Amino acid sequence: MDLLLEADPSKEIIQDYLKKGELFVLTYKEEVACVAVVTKADDDSIELKNIATVEKHRGQGYGKKMIKYLFDNYKQKYNKMIVGTTENNIPFYVKQGFDKYEKTIKNFFVDNYDEEIKEGDLTCTDLIYYSKDLKKIKKDKER
């Protein structure tokens, strides 16, 4: 839970999507390195709700490995994976293949969290959704 709270400061919101979703744990030398939670968005798509890497393992590619695993895990059943993120994290997700802008929910963090959420100097206000076409992975592997 502590690691999930690093990516989402609301225990109640995390508990809500844990009830509906699947928790994935990537380990390195028998210790947790990265965790992720995925929920079903609709019959066609799934949502990456949370991904967090243990501080001492950051910058070593564990988040990237986790996302690749999730793409491979869900590509047979779903056509699209979406992720909602803050402005600061868009470059990371685009680099991982979330290359299609979907929508922005204005004031999401202001309306849904009791305290102000900051990432460095940036105050988080809007939730920005991007998606990855999982069908594209299937086609690329078939070539």
PDB file of C-alpha atoms in Angstrom:
ATOM      1  CA  MET A   1       0.000   0.000   0.000  1.00  0.00           C
ATOM      2  CA  ASP A   2       2.852   2.414   0.828  1.00  0.00           C
ATOM      3  CA  LEU A   3       4.246   2.082  -2.686  1.00  0.00           C
ATOM      4  CA  LEU A   4       0.825   2.580  -4.307  1.00  0.00           C
ATOM      5  CA  LEU A   5       0.362   5.680  -2.150  1.00  0.00           C
ATOM      6  CA  GLU A   6       3.471   7.219  -3.745  1.00  0.00           C
ATOM      7  CA  ALA A   7       1.617   7.341  -7.069  1.00  0.00           C
ATOM      8  CA  ASP A   8      -1.828   8.109  -5.631  1.00  0.00           C
ATOM      9  CA  PRO A   9      -2.100   9.760  -2.202  1.00  0.00           C
ATOM     10  CA  SER A  10      -5.674   8.590  -1.495  1.00  0.00           C
ATOM     11  CA  LYS A  11      -5.923   5.277   0.347  1.00  0.00           C
ATOM     12  CA  GLU A  12      -9.700   5.241  -0.274  1.00  0.00           C
ATOM     13  CA  ILE A  13      -9.321   5.680  -4.053  1.00  0.00           C
ATOM     14  CA  ILE A  14      -6.611   2.990  -4.161  1.00  0.00           C
ATOM     15  CA  GLN A  15      -8.753   0.557  -2.166  1.00  0.00           C
ATOM     16  CA  ASP A  16     -11.644   1.218  -4.544  1.00  0.00           C
ATOM     17  CA  TYR A  17      -9.702   0.359  -7.681  1.00  0.00           C
ATOM     18  CA  LEU A  18      -7.925  -2.568  -6.008  1.00  0.00           C
ATOM     19  CA  LYS A  19     -11.358  -4.139  -5.424  1.00  0.00           C
ATOM     20  CA  LYS A  20     -12.151  -3.837  -9.135  1.00  0.00           C
ATOM     21  CA  GLY A  21      -8.727  -4.472 -10.607  1.00  0.00           C
ATOM     22  CA  GLU A  22      -5.678  -6.673 -10.716  1.00  0.00           C
ATOM     23  CA  LEU A  23      -2.470  -5.980  -8.803  1.00  0.00           C
ATOM     24  CA  PHE A  24       0.844  -6.851 -10.460  1.00  0.00           C
ATOM     25  CA  VAL A  25       4.159  -7.064  -8.614  1.00  0.00           C
ATOM     26  CA  LEU A  26       7.582  -7.130 -10.289  1.00  0.00           C
ATOM     27  CA  THR A  27      10.339  -8.432  -8.045  1.00  0.00           C
ATOM     28  CA  TYR A  28      14.117  -8.216  -8.222  1.00  0.00           C
ATOM     29  CA  LYS A  29      16.218 -10.534  -6.046  1.00  0.00           C
ATOM     30  CA  GLU A  30      13.097 -11.560  -4.116  1.00  0.00           C
ATOM     31  CA  GLU A  31      12.102  -8.007  -3.188  1.00  0.00           C
ATOM     32  CA  VAL A  32       9.391  -5.804  -4.654  1.00  0.00           C
ATOM     33  CA  ALA A  33      10.750  -3.437  -7.318  1.00  0.00           C
ATOM     34  CA  CYS A  34       7.561  -2.194  -9.026  1.00  0.00           C
ATOM     35  CA  VAL A  35       3.789  -2.527  -8.630  1.00  0.00           C
ATOM     36  CA  ALA A  36       0.875  -1.753 -10.933  1.00  0.00           C
ATOM     37  CA  VAL A  37      -2.920  -1.905 -10.788  1.00  0.00           C
ATOM     38  CA  VAL A  38      -5.086  -2.399 -13.887  1.00  0.00           C
ATOM     39  CA  THR A  39      -8.894  -2.180 -14.067  1.00  0.00           C
ATOM     40  CA  LYS A  40     -11.394  -2.882 -16.820  1.00  0.00           C
ATOM     41  CA  ALA A  41     -12.589   0.390 -18.355  1.00  0.00           C
ATOM     42  CA  ASP A  42     -15.132  -1.178 -20.740  1.00  0.00           C
ATOM     43  CA  ASP A  43     -15.439  -4.302 -22.919  1.00  0.00           C
ATOM     44  CA  ASP A  44     -12.785  -2.975 -25.295  1.00  0.00           C
ATOM     45  CA  SER A  45     -10.266  -1.328 -22.975  1.00  0.00           C
ATOM     46  CA  ILE A  46      -8.431  -1.483 -19.675  1.00  0.00           C
ATOM     47  CA  GLU A  47      -6.936   1.264 -17.563  1.00  0.00           C
ATOM     48  CA  LEU A  48      -3.556   1.436 -15.884  1.00  0.00           C
ATOM     49  CA  LYS A  49      -4.667   3.020 -12.600  1.00  0.00           C
ATOM     50  CA  ASN A  50      -1.380   3.013 -10.710  1.00  0.00           C
ATOM     51  CA  ILE A  51       2.254   2.164 -11.306  1.00  0.00           C
ATOM     52  CA  ALA A  52       5.050   2.833  -8.851  1.00  0.00           C
ATOM     53  CA  THR A  53       8.671   1.757  -8.537  1.00  0.00           C
ATOM     54  CA  VAL A  54      10.551   1.450  -5.255  1.00  0.00           C
ATOM     55  CA  GLU A  55      12.801   4.493  -4.917  1.00  0.00           C
ATOM     56  CA  LYS A  56      16.118   2.612  -4.971  1.00  0.00           C
ATOM     57  CA  HIS A  57      15.063   0.858  -8.216  1.00  0.00           C
ATOM     58  CA  ARG A  58      13.910   3.980 -10.089  1.00  0.00           C
ATOM     59  CA  GLY A  59      15.625   4.793 -13.357  1.00  0.00           C
ATOM     60  CA  GLN A  60      16.545   1.142 -13.945  1.00  0.00           C
ATOM     61  CA  GLY A  61      13.746   0.262 -16.375  1.00  0.00           C
ATOM     62  CA  TYR A  62      11.389  -1.578 -14.026  1.00  0.00           C
ATOM     63  CA  GLY A  63       8.418   0.659 -14.832  1.00  0.00           C
ATOM     64  CA  LYS A  64       9.063   0.151 -18.543  1.00  0.00           C
ATOM     65  CA  LYS A  65       9.298  -3.647 -18.058  1.00  0.00           C
ATOM     66  CA  MET A  66       6.068  -3.649 -16.073  1.00  0.00           C
ATOM     67  CA  ILE A  67       4.209  -1.707 -18.774  1.00  0.00           C
ATOM     68  CA  LYS A  68       5.524  -4.009 -21.525  1.00  0.00           C
ATOM     69  CA  TYR A  69       4.382  -7.013 -19.501  1.00  0.00           C
ATOM     70  CA  LEU A  70       0.924  -5.467 -19.046  1.00  0.00           C
ATOM     71  CA  PHE A  71       0.634  -4.763 -22.801  1.00  0.00           C
ATOM     72  CA  ASP A  72       1.543  -8.386 -23.568  1.00  0.00           C
ATOM     73  CA  ASN A  73      -0.760  -9.704 -20.841  1.00  0.00           C
ATOM     74  CA  TYR A  74      -3.866  -7.839 -22.022  1.00  0.00           C
ATOM     75  CA  LYS A  75      -3.425  -7.608 -25.818  1.00  0.00           C
ATOM     76  CA  GLN A  76      -5.351 -10.823 -26.552  1.00  0.00           C
ATOM     77  CA  LYS A  77      -8.479  -9.730 -24.696  1.00  0.00           C
ATOM     78  CA  TYR A  78      -8.519  -5.929 -25.070  1.00  0.00           C
ATOM     79  CA  ASN A  79      -7.894  -3.487 -27.892  1.00  0.00           C
ATOM     80  CA  LYS A  80      -6.739  -0.506 -25.875  1.00  0.00           C
ATOM     81  CA  MET A  81      -5.015   0.413 -22.620  1.00  0.00           C
ATOM     82  CA  ILE A  82      -5.574   3.889 -21.215  1.00  0.00           C
ATOM     83  CA  VAL A  83      -3.718   5.789 -18.530  1.00  0.00           C
ATOM     84  CA  GLY A  84      -4.674   8.961 -16.701  1.00  0.00           C
ATOM     85  CA  THR A  85      -1.713  11.051 -15.652  1.00  0.00           C
ATOM     86  CA  THR A  86      -0.432  14.470 -14.714  1.00  0.00           C
ATOM     87  CA  GLU A  87       1.333  16.890 -17.028  1.00  0.00           C
ATOM     88  CA  ASN A  88       4.762  15.947 -15.632  1.00  0.00           C
ATOM     89  CA  ASN A  89       4.395  12.260 -16.484  1.00  0.00           C
ATOM     90  CA  ILE A  90       3.113  12.559 -20.060  1.00  0.00           C
ATOM     91  CA  PRO A  91       6.624  12.174 -21.616  1.00  0.00           C
ATOM     92  CA  PHE A  92       7.200   8.888 -19.731  1.00  0.00           C
ATOM     93  CA  TYR A  93       3.910   7.371 -20.886  1.00  0.00           C
ATOM     94  CA  VAL A  94       4.287   8.583 -24.486  1.00  0.00           C
ATOM     95  CA  LYS A  95       7.751   6.992 -24.563  1.00  0.00           C
ATOM     96  CA  GLN A  96       6.178   3.702 -23.410  1.00  0.00           C
ATOM     97  CA  GLY A  97       3.685   3.758 -26.299  1.00  0.00           C
ATOM     98  CA  PHE A  98       0.708   5.674 -24.893  1.00  0.00           C
ATOM     99  CA  ASP A  99       0.817   7.864 -27.975  1.00  0.00           C
ATOM    100  CA  LYS A 100      -2.825   8.848 -28.498  1.00  0.00           C
ATOM    101  CA  TYR A 101      -4.333  11.708 -26.508  1.00  0.00           C
ATOM    102  CA  GLU A 102      -7.838  10.787 -25.327  1.00  0.00           C
ATOM    103  CA  LYS A 103      -9.216  13.508 -23.032  1.00  0.00           C
ATOM    104  CA  THR A 104      -8.578  15.831 -20.107  1.00  0.00           C
ATOM    105  CA  ILE A 105     -10.653  15.937 -16.938  1.00  0.00           C
ATOM    106  CA  LYS A 106     -10.317  19.517 -15.709  1.00  0.00           C
ATOM    107  CA  ASN A 107      -9.691  20.035 -11.983  1.00  0.00           C
ATOM    108  CA  PHE A 108      -9.724  16.280 -11.278  1.00  0.00           C
ATOM    109  CA  PHE A 109      -7.119  16.475  -8.513  1.00  0.00           C
ATOM    110  CA  VAL A 110      -8.673  19.588  -6.987  1.00  0.00           C
ATOM    111  CA  ASP A 111     -12.156  18.014  -6.954  1.00  0.00           C
ATOM    112  CA  ASN A 112     -11.188  14.492  -5.809  1.00  0.00           C
ATOM    113  CA  TYR A 113      -8.412  14.939  -3.254  1.00  0.00           C
ATOM    114  CA  ASP A 114      -8.527  16.696   0.103  1.00  0.00           C
ATOM    115  CA  GLU A 115      -5.013  18.074  -0.066  1.00  0.00           C
ATOM    116  CA  GLU A 116      -3.110  19.792  -2.845  1.00  0.00           C
ATOM    117  CA  ILE A 117      -1.072  17.341  -4.926  1.00  0.00           C
ATOM    118  CA  LYS A 118       2.358  18.461  -6.033  1.00  0.00           C
ATOM    119  CA  GLU A 119       4.967  16.957  -8.329  1.00  0.00           C
ATOM    120  CA  GLY A 120       8.093  18.986  -7.809  1.00  0.00           C
ATOM    121  CA  ASP A 121       7.068  22.623  -8.314  1.00  0.00           C
ATOM    122  CA  LEU A 122       3.938  21.711 -10.300  1.00  0.00           C
ATOM    123  CA  THR A 123       0.533  21.656  -8.596  1.00  0.00           C
ATOM    124  CA  CYS A 124      -1.555  18.890 -10.157  1.00  0.00           C
ATOM    125  CA  THR A 125      -4.984  19.992 -11.290  1.00  0.00           C
ATOM    126  CA  ASP A 126      -6.056  18.168 -14.477  1.00  0.00           C
ATOM    127  CA  LEU A 127      -6.079  14.430 -15.229  1.00  0.00           C
ATOM    128  CA  ILE A 128      -4.876  13.810 -18.774  1.00  0.00           C
ATOM    129  CA  TYR A 129      -5.685  10.529 -20.537  1.00  0.00           C
ATOM    130  CA  TYR A 130      -3.569   8.838 -23.178  1.00  0.00           C
ATOM    131  CA  SER A 131      -4.019   5.424 -24.770  1.00  0.00           C
ATOM    132  CA  LYS A 132      -2.061   2.609 -26.363  1.00  0.00           C
ATOM    133  CA  ASP A 133      -3.526   0.564 -29.215  1.00  0.00           C
ATOM    134  CA  LEU A 134      -2.961  -3.050 -28.150  1.00  0.00           C
ATOM    135  CA  LYS A 135      -4.089  -4.356 -31.560  1.00  0.00           C
ATOM    136  CA  LYS A 136      -0.994  -2.716 -33.024  1.00  0.00           C
ATOM    137  CA  ILE A 137       1.191  -4.957 -30.837  1.00  0.00           C
ATOM    138  CA  LYS A 138      -0.560  -8.061 -32.189  1.00  0.00           C
ATOM    139  CA  LYS A 139      -0.055  -6.929 -35.799  1.00  0.00           C
ATOM    140  CA  ASP A 140       3.606  -6.061 -35.231  1.00  0.00           C
ATOM    141  CA  LYS A 141       4.308  -9.498 -33.714  1.00  0.00           C
ATOM    142  CA  GLU A 142       2.544 -11.273 -36.591  1.00  0.00           C
ATOM    143  CA  ARG A 143       4.937  -9.724 -39.143  1.00  0.00           C
TER     144      ARG A 143
END
